[in-house]
Short mmCIF file of C-alpha atoms and ligand atoms in Angstrom, two decimals:
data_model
loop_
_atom_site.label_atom_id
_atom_site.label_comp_id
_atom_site.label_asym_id
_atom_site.label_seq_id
_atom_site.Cartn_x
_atom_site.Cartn_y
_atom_site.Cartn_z
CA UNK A 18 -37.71 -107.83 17.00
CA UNK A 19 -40.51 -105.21 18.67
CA UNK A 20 -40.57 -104.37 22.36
CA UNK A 21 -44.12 -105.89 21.49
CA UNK A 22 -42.51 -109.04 20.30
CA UNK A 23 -40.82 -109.17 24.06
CA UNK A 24 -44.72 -109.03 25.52
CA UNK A 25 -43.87 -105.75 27.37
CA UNK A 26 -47.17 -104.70 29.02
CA UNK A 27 -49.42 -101.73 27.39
CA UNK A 28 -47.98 -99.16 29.94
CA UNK A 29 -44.62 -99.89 29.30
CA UNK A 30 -45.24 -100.29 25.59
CA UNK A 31 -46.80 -96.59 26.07
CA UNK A 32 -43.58 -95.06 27.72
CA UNK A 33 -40.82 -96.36 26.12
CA UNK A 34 -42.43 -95.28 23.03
CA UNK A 35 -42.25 -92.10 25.00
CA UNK A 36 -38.88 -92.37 25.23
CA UNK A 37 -38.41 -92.93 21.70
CA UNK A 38 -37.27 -96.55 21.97
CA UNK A 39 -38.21 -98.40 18.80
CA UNK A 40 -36.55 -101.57 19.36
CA UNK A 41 -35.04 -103.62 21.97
CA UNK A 42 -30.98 -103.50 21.72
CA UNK A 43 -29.25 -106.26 21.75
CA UNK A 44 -28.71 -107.02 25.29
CA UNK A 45 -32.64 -105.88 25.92
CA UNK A 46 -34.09 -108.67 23.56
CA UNK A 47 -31.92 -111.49 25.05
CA UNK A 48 -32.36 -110.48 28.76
CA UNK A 49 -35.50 -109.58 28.81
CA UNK A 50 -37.39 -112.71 27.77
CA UNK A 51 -34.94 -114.47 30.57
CA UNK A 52 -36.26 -112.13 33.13
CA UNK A 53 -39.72 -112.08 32.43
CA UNK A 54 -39.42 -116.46 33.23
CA UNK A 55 -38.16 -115.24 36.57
CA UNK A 56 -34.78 -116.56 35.90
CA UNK A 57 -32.28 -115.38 38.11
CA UNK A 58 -29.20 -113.69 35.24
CA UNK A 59 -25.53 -112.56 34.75
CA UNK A 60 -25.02 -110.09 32.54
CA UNK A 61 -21.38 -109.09 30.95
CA UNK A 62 -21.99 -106.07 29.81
CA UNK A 63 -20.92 -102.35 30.22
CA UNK A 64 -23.01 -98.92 29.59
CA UNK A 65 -24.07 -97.70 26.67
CA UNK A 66 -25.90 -101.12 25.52
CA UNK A 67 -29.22 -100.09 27.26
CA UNK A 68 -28.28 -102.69 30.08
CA UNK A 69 -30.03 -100.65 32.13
CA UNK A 70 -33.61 -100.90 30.38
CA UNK A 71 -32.70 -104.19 30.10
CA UNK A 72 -33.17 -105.16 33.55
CA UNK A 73 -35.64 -102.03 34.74
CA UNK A 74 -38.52 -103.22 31.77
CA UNK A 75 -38.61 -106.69 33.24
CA UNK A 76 -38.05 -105.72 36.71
CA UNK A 77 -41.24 -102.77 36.56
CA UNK A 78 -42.97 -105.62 34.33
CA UNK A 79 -43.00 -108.45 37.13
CA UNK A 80 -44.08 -105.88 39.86
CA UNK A 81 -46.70 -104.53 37.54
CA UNK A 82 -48.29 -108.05 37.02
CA UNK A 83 -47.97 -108.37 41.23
CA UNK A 84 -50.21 -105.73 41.51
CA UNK A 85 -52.69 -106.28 38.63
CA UNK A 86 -53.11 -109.73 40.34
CA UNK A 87 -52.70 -109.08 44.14
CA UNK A 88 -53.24 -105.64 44.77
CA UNK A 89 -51.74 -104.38 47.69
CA UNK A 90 -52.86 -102.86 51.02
CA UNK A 91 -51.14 -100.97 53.48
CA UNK A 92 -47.91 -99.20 52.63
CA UNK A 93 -45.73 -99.85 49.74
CA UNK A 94 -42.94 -102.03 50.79
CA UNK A 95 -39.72 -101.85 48.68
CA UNK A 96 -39.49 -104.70 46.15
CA UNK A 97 -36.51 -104.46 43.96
CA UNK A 98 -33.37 -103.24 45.25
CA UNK A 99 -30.67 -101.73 42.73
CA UNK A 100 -26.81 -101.04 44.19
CA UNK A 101 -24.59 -99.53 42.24
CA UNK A 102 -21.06 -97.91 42.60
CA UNK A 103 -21.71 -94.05 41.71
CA UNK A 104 -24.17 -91.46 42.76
CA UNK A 105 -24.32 -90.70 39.48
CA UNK A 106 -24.64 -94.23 38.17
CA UNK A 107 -27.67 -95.00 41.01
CA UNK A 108 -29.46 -91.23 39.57
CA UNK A 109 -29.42 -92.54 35.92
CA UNK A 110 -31.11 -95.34 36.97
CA UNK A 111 -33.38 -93.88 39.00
CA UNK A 112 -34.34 -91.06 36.05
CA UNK A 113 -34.68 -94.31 33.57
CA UNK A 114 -37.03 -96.09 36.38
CA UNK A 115 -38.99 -93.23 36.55
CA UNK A 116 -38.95 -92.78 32.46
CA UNK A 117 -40.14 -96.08 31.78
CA UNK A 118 -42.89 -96.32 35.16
CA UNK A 119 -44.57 -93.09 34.17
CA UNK A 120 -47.92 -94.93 32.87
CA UNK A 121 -47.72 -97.15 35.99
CA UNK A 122 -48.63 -97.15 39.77
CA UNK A 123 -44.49 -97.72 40.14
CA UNK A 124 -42.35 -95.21 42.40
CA UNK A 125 -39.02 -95.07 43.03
CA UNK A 126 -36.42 -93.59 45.17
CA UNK A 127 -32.69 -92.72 44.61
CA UNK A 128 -30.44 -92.39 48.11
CA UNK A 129 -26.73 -92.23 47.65
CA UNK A 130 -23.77 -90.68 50.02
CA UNK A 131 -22.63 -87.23 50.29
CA UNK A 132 -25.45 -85.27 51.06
CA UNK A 133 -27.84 -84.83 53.77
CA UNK A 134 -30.37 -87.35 54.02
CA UNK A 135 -33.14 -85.92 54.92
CA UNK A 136 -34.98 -85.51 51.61
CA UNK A 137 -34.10 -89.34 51.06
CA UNK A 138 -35.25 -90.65 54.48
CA UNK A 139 -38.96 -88.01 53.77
CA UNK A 140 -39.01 -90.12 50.10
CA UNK A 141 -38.35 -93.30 52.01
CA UNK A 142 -40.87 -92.69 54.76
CA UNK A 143 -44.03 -92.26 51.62
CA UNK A 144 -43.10 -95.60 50.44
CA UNK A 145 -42.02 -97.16 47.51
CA UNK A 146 -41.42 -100.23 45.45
CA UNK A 147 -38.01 -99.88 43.74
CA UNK A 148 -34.98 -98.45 45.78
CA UNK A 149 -31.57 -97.62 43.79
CA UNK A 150 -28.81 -97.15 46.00
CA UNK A 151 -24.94 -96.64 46.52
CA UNK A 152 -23.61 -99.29 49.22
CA UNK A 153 -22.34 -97.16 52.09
CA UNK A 154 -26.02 -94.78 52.14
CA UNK A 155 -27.94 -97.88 51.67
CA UNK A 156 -26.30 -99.59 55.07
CA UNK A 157 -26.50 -96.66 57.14
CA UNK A 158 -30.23 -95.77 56.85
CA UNK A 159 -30.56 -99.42 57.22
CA UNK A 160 -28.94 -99.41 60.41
CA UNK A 161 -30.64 -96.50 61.25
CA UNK A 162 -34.18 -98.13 60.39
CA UNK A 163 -35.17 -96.48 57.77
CA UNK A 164 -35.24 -99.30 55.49
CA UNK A 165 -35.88 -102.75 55.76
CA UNK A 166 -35.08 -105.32 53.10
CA UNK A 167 -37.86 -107.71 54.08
CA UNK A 168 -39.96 -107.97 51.03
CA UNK A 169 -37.40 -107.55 48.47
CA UNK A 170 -38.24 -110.01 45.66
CA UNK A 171 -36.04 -108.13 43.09
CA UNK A 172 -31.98 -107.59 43.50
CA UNK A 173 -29.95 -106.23 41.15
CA UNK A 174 -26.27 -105.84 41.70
CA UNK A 175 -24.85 -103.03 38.82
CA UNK A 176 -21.23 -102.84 37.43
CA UNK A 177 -20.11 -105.53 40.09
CA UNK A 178 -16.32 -104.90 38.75
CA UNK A 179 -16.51 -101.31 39.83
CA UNK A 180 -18.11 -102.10 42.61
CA UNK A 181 -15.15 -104.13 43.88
CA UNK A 182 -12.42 -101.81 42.52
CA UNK A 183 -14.01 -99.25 44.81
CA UNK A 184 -13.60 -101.60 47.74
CA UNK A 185 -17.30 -102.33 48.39
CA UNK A 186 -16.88 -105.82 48.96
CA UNK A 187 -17.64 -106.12 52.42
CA UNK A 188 -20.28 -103.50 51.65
CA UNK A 189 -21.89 -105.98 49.48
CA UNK A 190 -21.77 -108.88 51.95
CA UNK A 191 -23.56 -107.61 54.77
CA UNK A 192 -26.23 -106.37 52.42
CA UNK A 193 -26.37 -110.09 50.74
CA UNK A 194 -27.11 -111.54 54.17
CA UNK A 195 -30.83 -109.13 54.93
CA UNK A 196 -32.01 -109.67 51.67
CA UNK A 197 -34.34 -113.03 51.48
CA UNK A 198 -33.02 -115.96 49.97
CA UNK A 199 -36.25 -116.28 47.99
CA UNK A 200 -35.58 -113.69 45.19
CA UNK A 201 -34.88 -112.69 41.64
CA UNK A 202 -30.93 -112.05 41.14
CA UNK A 203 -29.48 -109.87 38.19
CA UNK A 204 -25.92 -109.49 38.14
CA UNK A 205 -24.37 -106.76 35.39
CA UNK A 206 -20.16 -106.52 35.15
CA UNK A 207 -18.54 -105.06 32.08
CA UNK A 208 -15.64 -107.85 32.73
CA UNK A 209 -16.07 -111.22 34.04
CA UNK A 210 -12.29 -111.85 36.25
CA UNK A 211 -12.08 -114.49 38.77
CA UNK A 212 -13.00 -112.26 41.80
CA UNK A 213 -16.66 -111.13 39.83
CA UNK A 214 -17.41 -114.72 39.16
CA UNK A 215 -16.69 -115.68 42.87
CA UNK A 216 -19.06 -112.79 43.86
CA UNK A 217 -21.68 -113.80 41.47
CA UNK A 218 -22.19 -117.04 42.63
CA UNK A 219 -22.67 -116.31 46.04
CA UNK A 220 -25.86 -113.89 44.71
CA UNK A 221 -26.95 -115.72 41.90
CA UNK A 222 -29.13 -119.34 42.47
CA UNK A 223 -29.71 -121.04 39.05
CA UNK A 224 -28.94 -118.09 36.56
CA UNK A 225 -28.52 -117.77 32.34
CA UNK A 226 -25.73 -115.53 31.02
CA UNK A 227 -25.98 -112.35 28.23
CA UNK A 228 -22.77 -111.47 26.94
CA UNK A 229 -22.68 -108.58 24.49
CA UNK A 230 -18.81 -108.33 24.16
CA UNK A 231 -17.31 -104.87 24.58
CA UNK A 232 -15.80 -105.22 20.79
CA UNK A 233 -19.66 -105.50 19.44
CA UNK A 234 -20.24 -102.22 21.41
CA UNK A 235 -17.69 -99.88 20.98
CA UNK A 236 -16.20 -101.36 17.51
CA UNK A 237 -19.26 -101.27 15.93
CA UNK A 238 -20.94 -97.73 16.67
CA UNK A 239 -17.85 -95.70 18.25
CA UNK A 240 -15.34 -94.07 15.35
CA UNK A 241 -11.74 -94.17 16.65
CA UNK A 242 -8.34 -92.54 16.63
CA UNK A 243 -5.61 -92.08 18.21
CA UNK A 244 -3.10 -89.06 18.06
CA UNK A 245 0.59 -89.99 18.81
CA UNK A 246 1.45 -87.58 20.71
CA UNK A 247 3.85 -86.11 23.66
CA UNK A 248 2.88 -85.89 27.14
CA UNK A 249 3.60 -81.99 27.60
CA UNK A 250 2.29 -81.53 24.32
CA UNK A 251 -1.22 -82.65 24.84
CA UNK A 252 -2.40 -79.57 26.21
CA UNK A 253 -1.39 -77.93 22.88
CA UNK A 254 -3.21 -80.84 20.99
CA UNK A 255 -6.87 -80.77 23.04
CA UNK A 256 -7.10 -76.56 22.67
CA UNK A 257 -5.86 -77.46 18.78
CA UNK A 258 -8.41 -79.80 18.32
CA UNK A 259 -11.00 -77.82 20.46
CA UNK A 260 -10.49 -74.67 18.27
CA UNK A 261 -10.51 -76.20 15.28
CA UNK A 262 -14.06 -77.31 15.20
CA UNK A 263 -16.13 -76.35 17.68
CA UNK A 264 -18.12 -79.66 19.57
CA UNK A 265 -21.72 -79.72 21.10
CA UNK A 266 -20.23 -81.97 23.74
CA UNK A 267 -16.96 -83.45 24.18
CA UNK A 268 -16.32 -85.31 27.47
CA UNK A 269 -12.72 -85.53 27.99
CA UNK A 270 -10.94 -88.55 30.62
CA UNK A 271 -8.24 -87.96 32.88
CA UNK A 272 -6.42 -90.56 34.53
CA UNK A 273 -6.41 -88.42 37.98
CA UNK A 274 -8.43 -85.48 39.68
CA UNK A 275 -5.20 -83.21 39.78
CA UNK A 276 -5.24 -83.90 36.24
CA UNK A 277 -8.15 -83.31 35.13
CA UNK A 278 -8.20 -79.69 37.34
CA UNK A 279 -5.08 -78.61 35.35
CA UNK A 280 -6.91 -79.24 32.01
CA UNK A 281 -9.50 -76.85 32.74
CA UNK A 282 -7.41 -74.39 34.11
CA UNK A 283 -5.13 -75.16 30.80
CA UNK A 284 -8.59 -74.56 28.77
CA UNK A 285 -9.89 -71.51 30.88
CA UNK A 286 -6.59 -70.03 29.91
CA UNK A 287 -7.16 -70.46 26.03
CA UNK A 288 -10.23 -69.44 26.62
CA UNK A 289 -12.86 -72.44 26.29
CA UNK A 290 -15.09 -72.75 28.85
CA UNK A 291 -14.82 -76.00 30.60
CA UNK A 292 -15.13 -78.07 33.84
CA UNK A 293 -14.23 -80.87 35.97
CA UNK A 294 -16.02 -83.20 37.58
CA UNK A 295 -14.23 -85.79 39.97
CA UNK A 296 -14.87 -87.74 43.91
CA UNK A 297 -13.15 -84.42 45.35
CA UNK A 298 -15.95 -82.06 43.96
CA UNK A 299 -18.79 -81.95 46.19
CA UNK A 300 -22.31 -83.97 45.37
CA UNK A 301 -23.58 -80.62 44.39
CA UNK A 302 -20.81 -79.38 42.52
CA UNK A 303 -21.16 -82.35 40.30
CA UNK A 304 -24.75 -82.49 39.90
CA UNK A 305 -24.33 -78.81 38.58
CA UNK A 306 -21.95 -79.31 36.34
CA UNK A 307 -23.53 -82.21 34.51
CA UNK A 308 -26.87 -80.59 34.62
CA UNK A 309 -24.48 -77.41 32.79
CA UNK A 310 -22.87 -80.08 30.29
CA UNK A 311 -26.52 -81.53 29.41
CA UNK A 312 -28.41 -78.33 28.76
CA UNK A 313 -25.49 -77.11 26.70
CA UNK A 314 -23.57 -74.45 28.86
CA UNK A 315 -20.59 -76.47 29.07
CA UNK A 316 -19.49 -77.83 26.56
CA UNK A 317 -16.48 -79.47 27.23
CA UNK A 318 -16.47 -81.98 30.67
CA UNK A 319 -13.27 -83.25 32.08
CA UNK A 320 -13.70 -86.33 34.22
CA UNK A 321 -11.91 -88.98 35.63
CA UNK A 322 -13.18 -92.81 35.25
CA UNK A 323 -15.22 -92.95 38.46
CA UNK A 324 -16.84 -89.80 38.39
CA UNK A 325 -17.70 -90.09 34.77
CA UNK A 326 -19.81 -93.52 35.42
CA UNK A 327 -22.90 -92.38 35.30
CA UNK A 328 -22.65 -89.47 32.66
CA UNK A 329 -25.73 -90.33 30.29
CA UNK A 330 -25.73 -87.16 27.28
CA UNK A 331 -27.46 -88.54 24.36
CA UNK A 332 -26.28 -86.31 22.17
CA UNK A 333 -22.28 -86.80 23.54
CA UNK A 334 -20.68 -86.59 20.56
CA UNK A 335 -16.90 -86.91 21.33
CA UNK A 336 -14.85 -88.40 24.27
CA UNK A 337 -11.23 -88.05 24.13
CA UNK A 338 -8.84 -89.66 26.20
CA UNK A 339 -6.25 -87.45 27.49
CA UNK A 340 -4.68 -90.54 29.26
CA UNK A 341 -4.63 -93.83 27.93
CA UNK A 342 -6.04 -95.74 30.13
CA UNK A 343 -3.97 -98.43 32.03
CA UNK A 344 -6.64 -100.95 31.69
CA UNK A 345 -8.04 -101.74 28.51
CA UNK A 346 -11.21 -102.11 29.82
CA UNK A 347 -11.71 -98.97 31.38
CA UNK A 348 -11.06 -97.44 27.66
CA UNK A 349 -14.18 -99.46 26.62
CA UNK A 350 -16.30 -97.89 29.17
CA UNK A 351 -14.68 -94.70 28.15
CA UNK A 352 -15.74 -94.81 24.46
CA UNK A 353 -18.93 -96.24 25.50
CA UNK A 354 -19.91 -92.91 26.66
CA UNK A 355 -20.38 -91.52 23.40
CA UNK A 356 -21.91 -93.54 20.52
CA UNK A 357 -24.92 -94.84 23.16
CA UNK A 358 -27.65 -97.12 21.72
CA UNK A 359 -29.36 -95.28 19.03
CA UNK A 360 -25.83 -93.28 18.06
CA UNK A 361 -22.89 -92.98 16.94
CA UNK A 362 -19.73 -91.12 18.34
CA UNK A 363 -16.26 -90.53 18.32
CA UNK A 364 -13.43 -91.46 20.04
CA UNK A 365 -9.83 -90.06 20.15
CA UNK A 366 -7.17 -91.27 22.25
CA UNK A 367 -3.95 -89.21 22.95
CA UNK A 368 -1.07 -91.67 23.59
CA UNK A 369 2.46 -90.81 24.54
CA UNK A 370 5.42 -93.06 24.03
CA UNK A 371 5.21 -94.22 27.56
CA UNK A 372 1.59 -95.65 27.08
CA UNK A 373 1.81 -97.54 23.93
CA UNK A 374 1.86 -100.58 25.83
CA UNK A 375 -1.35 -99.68 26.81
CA UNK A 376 -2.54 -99.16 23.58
CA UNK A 377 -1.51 -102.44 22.43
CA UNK A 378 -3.73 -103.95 25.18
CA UNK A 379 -6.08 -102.48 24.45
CA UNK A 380 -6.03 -102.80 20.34
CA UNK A 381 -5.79 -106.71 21.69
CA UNK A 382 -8.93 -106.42 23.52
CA UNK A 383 -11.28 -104.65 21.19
CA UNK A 384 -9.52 -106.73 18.12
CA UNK A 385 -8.98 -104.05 16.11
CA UNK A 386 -5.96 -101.61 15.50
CA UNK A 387 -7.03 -97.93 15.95
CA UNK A 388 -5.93 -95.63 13.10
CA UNK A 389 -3.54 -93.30 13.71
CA UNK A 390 -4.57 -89.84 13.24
CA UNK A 391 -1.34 -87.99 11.49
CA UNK A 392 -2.56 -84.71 10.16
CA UNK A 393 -1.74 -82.41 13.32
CA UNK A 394 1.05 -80.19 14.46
CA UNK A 395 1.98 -82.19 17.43
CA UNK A 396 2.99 -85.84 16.01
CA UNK A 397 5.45 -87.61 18.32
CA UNK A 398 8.21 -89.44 16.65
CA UNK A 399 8.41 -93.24 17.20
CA UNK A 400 11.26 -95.83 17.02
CA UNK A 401 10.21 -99.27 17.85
CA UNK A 402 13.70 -100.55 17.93
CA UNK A 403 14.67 -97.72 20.73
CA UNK A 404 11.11 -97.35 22.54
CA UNK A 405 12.54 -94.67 25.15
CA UNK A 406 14.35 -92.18 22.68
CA UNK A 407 12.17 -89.43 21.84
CA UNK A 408 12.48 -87.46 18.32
CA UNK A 409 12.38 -83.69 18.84
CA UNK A 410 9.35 -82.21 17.55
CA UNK A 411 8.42 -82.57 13.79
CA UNK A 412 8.48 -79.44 11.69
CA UNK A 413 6.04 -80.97 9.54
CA UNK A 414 3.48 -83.16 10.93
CA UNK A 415 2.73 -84.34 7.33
CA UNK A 416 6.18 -85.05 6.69
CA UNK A 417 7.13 -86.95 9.93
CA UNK A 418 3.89 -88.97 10.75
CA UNK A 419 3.95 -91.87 12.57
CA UNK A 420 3.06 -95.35 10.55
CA UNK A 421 1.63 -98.04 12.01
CA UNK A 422 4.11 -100.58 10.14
CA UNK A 423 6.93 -99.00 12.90
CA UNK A 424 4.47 -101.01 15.73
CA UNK A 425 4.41 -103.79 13.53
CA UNK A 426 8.52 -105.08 13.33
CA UNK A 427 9.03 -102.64 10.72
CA UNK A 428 11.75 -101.38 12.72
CA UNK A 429 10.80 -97.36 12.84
CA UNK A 430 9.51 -95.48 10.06
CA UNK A 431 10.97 -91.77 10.47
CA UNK A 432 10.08 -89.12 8.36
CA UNK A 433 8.18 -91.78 5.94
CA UNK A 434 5.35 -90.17 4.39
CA UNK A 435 2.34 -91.98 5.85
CA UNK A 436 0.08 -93.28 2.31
CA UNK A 437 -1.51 -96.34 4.00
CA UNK A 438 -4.41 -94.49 4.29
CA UNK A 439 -4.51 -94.04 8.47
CA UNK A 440 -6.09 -90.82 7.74
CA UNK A 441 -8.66 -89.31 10.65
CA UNK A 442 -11.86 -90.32 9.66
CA UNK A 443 -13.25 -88.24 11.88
CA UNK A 444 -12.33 -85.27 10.01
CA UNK A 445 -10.30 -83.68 13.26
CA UNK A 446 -6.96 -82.45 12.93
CA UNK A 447 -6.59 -81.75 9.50
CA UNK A 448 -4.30 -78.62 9.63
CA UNK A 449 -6.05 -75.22 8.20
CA UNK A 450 -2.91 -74.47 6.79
CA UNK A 451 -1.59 -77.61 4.94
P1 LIG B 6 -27.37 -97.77 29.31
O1 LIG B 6 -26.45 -98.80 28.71
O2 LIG B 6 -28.41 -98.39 30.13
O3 LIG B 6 -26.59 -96.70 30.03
O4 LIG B 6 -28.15 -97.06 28.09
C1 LIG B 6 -27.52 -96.27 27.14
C2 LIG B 6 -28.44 -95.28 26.46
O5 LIG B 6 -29.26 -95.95 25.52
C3 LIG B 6 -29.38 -94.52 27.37
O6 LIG B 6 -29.33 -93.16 26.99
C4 LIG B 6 -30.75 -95.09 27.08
O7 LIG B 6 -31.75 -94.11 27.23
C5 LIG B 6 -30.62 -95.52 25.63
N1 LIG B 6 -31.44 -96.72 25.27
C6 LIG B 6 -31.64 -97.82 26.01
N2 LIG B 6 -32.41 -98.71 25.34
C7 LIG B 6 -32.68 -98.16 24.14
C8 LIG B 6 -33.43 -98.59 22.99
N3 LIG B 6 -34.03 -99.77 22.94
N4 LIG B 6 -33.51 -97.75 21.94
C9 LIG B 6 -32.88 -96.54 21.97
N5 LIG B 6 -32.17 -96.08 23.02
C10 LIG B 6 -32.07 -96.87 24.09
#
């Protein structure tokens, strides 16, 4: 299957060769033919598939053919409408607009909360036909008459399930009831609960579903491991694991912004060079520091889930998971950062005796058990039979590793050599020394 196979038009062809795009992922090559027949869709999918090609191609294709045919007079009036949770998010999509538009009469415009709005409103005021937006922003230049939603043909709702989490529901609402009833609908959640599906129908009129399952995406391009190891030792482990080979980029996930501001100040101490980004740092303290992560200053990026949405580096090559997450989706959106359409990644998860309930979620959700990575100095000791009894640190990680036969009724496995082979295939944590 060809992006030429999908009947993308010549200019599009042009710049997503430009982009080095050689053929359609998976989600691209089912949605996109969908799209193109005006069908109104819901997609369940999360990043890191190329969802968001697969709705912009279409989306710039259908507008493209609306001009070719009925060129238009006057100023441009804003035909597709994006809205998704994150500044960062709505920028990524606005960069990939612009990426795949550049042989086209198409503009675009980005406006999103946090800054001044006066370079938005100026963009706004030229005209253009695509708008990608963060709810709150949107509303209030609405309300303020900058925009008007009259002529939108093209809506596209973007990680719904965020979206709600984040408590944009009434948000979402009020902007349902300006935009005309006559439209094209696209509606993209990683997960599908109740609450998404009640949501969706409201938007949606007569819609096909894409599903490319989390397990496909992560399972199949994303190496992963996970390091059994105690909370207060963690910081040990990340510096360890940091030092012992350095990364191009490693993007590491905090469960909370006070966390993730005592790893870096934990790294800065050891002497790596490293930086947060979270919803306390300002808009321009975060563009900064992702602009230093992509060109290579930084090299190691400590986020928390929301802040972290809309972190595209193609060449991410590591995300590690300080925290386990607490829902097993969330890890799935996690690993999808790294290992993004054309590569692959790596994925290490530090889990302390208090979150291997998460991990077993999540092992249920992506159907596979993640091997345990036993060849570093920090291994926490595990009885299944007495879940909250610690074992005092190992002398010898080798030694003392944890097996994966102690989650599995074998009752605990201290101090059992590990020989079923749960090595790190990733080649981290292999002591110098050993
Ligand atoms: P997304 O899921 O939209 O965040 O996309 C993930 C990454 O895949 C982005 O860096 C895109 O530039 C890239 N991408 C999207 N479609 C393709 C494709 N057909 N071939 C190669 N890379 C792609």
């Amino acid at each position: 299957m060809t992006f030429e196979d999908l009947r993308i038009v010549p200019p599009i062809l042009k710049a997503l060769a430009a982009q080095g795009y050689t053929k359609p992922t998976p989600i691209q090559a089912q949605s996109i033919p969908i799209l193109l027949r005006g069908k109104d869709l819901l997609g369940c999918a999360q990043t890191g598939t190329g969802k968001t090609a697969a709705f912009s191609i279409p989306v710039l294709q259908n507008i493209y053919l609306d001009q070719q045919n009925a060129p238009q007079k006057g100023a441009r009036k804003i035909k597709a409408l994006i809205v998704t949770p994150t500044r960062e998010l709505a920028i990524q999509i606005g960069e990939n607009f612009t990426a795949y538009a550049r042989y086209t009469n198409i503009r675009n415009t980005v406006i999103f909360g946090g800054v001044k709005q006066g370079n938005q409103t100026q963009a706004l005021r030229k005209g253009v036909d695509v708008l990608v937006a963060t709810p709150g922003r949107l509303l209030d230049l609405m309300q303020q008459g900058f925009i008007s939603l009259k002529h939108i043909e093209y809506f596209i709702l973007d990680e719904a399930d965020h979206m709600l989490d984040m408590g944009f529901i009434h948000d979402i609402r009020k902007l349902i009831a300006k935009i005309p009833e006559k439209r094209q609908s696209l509606f993209f959640s990683a997960t599908m609960p109740p609450s998404i599906i009640t949501l969706s129908q409201k938007i949606l009129g007569e819609y096909e579903s894409v599903t490319i399952k989390p397990e496909q995406a992560t399972a199949e391009r994303v190496e992963q491991g996970v390091f059994f190891v105690s909370k207060p030792d963690k910081r040990k482990l990340l510096v360890h694991l940091l030092n012992e080979k350095p990364i191009q980029s490693v993007l590491v996930f905090s469960r909370t912004k006070f966390g993730a501001d005592k790893i870096v100040k934990m790294l800065q101490k050891s002497k790596i060079k490293a930086e947060a980004i979270h919803g306390n740092k300002s808009q321009g303290a975060r563009q900064r520091t992702l602009k230093d992560f992509k060109n290579g200053k930084v090299n190691v990026l400590i986020a928390t889930d929301i802040a972290a949405r809309g972190i595209d580096v193609d060449e991410l090559s590591l995300v590690i998971n300080y925290d386990l997450p607490n829902v097993s989706e969330t890890y799935v959106h996690r690993i999808g950062r790294t290992g993004r359409a054309s590569a692959s990644g790596t994925a290490l998860s530090f889990c302390d005796i208090e979150e291997r309930p998460y991990l077993r979620d999540i092992e249920k959700l992506i159907k596979q058990s993640l091997p345990i990575i036993g060849d570093h100095p920090f291994v926490q000791e595990y009885d299944e039979s007495s879940p909250r009894k610690k074992a005092s640190k190992p002398q010898n990680s080798r030694n003392n590793r944890n097996n994966r036969n102690s989650r599995s009724g074998g009752g605990g496995n201290k101090g059992k050599g590990n020989s079923n082979g749960r090595k790190s295939r990733s080649g981290f944590g292999k002591k110098k020394s050993s």
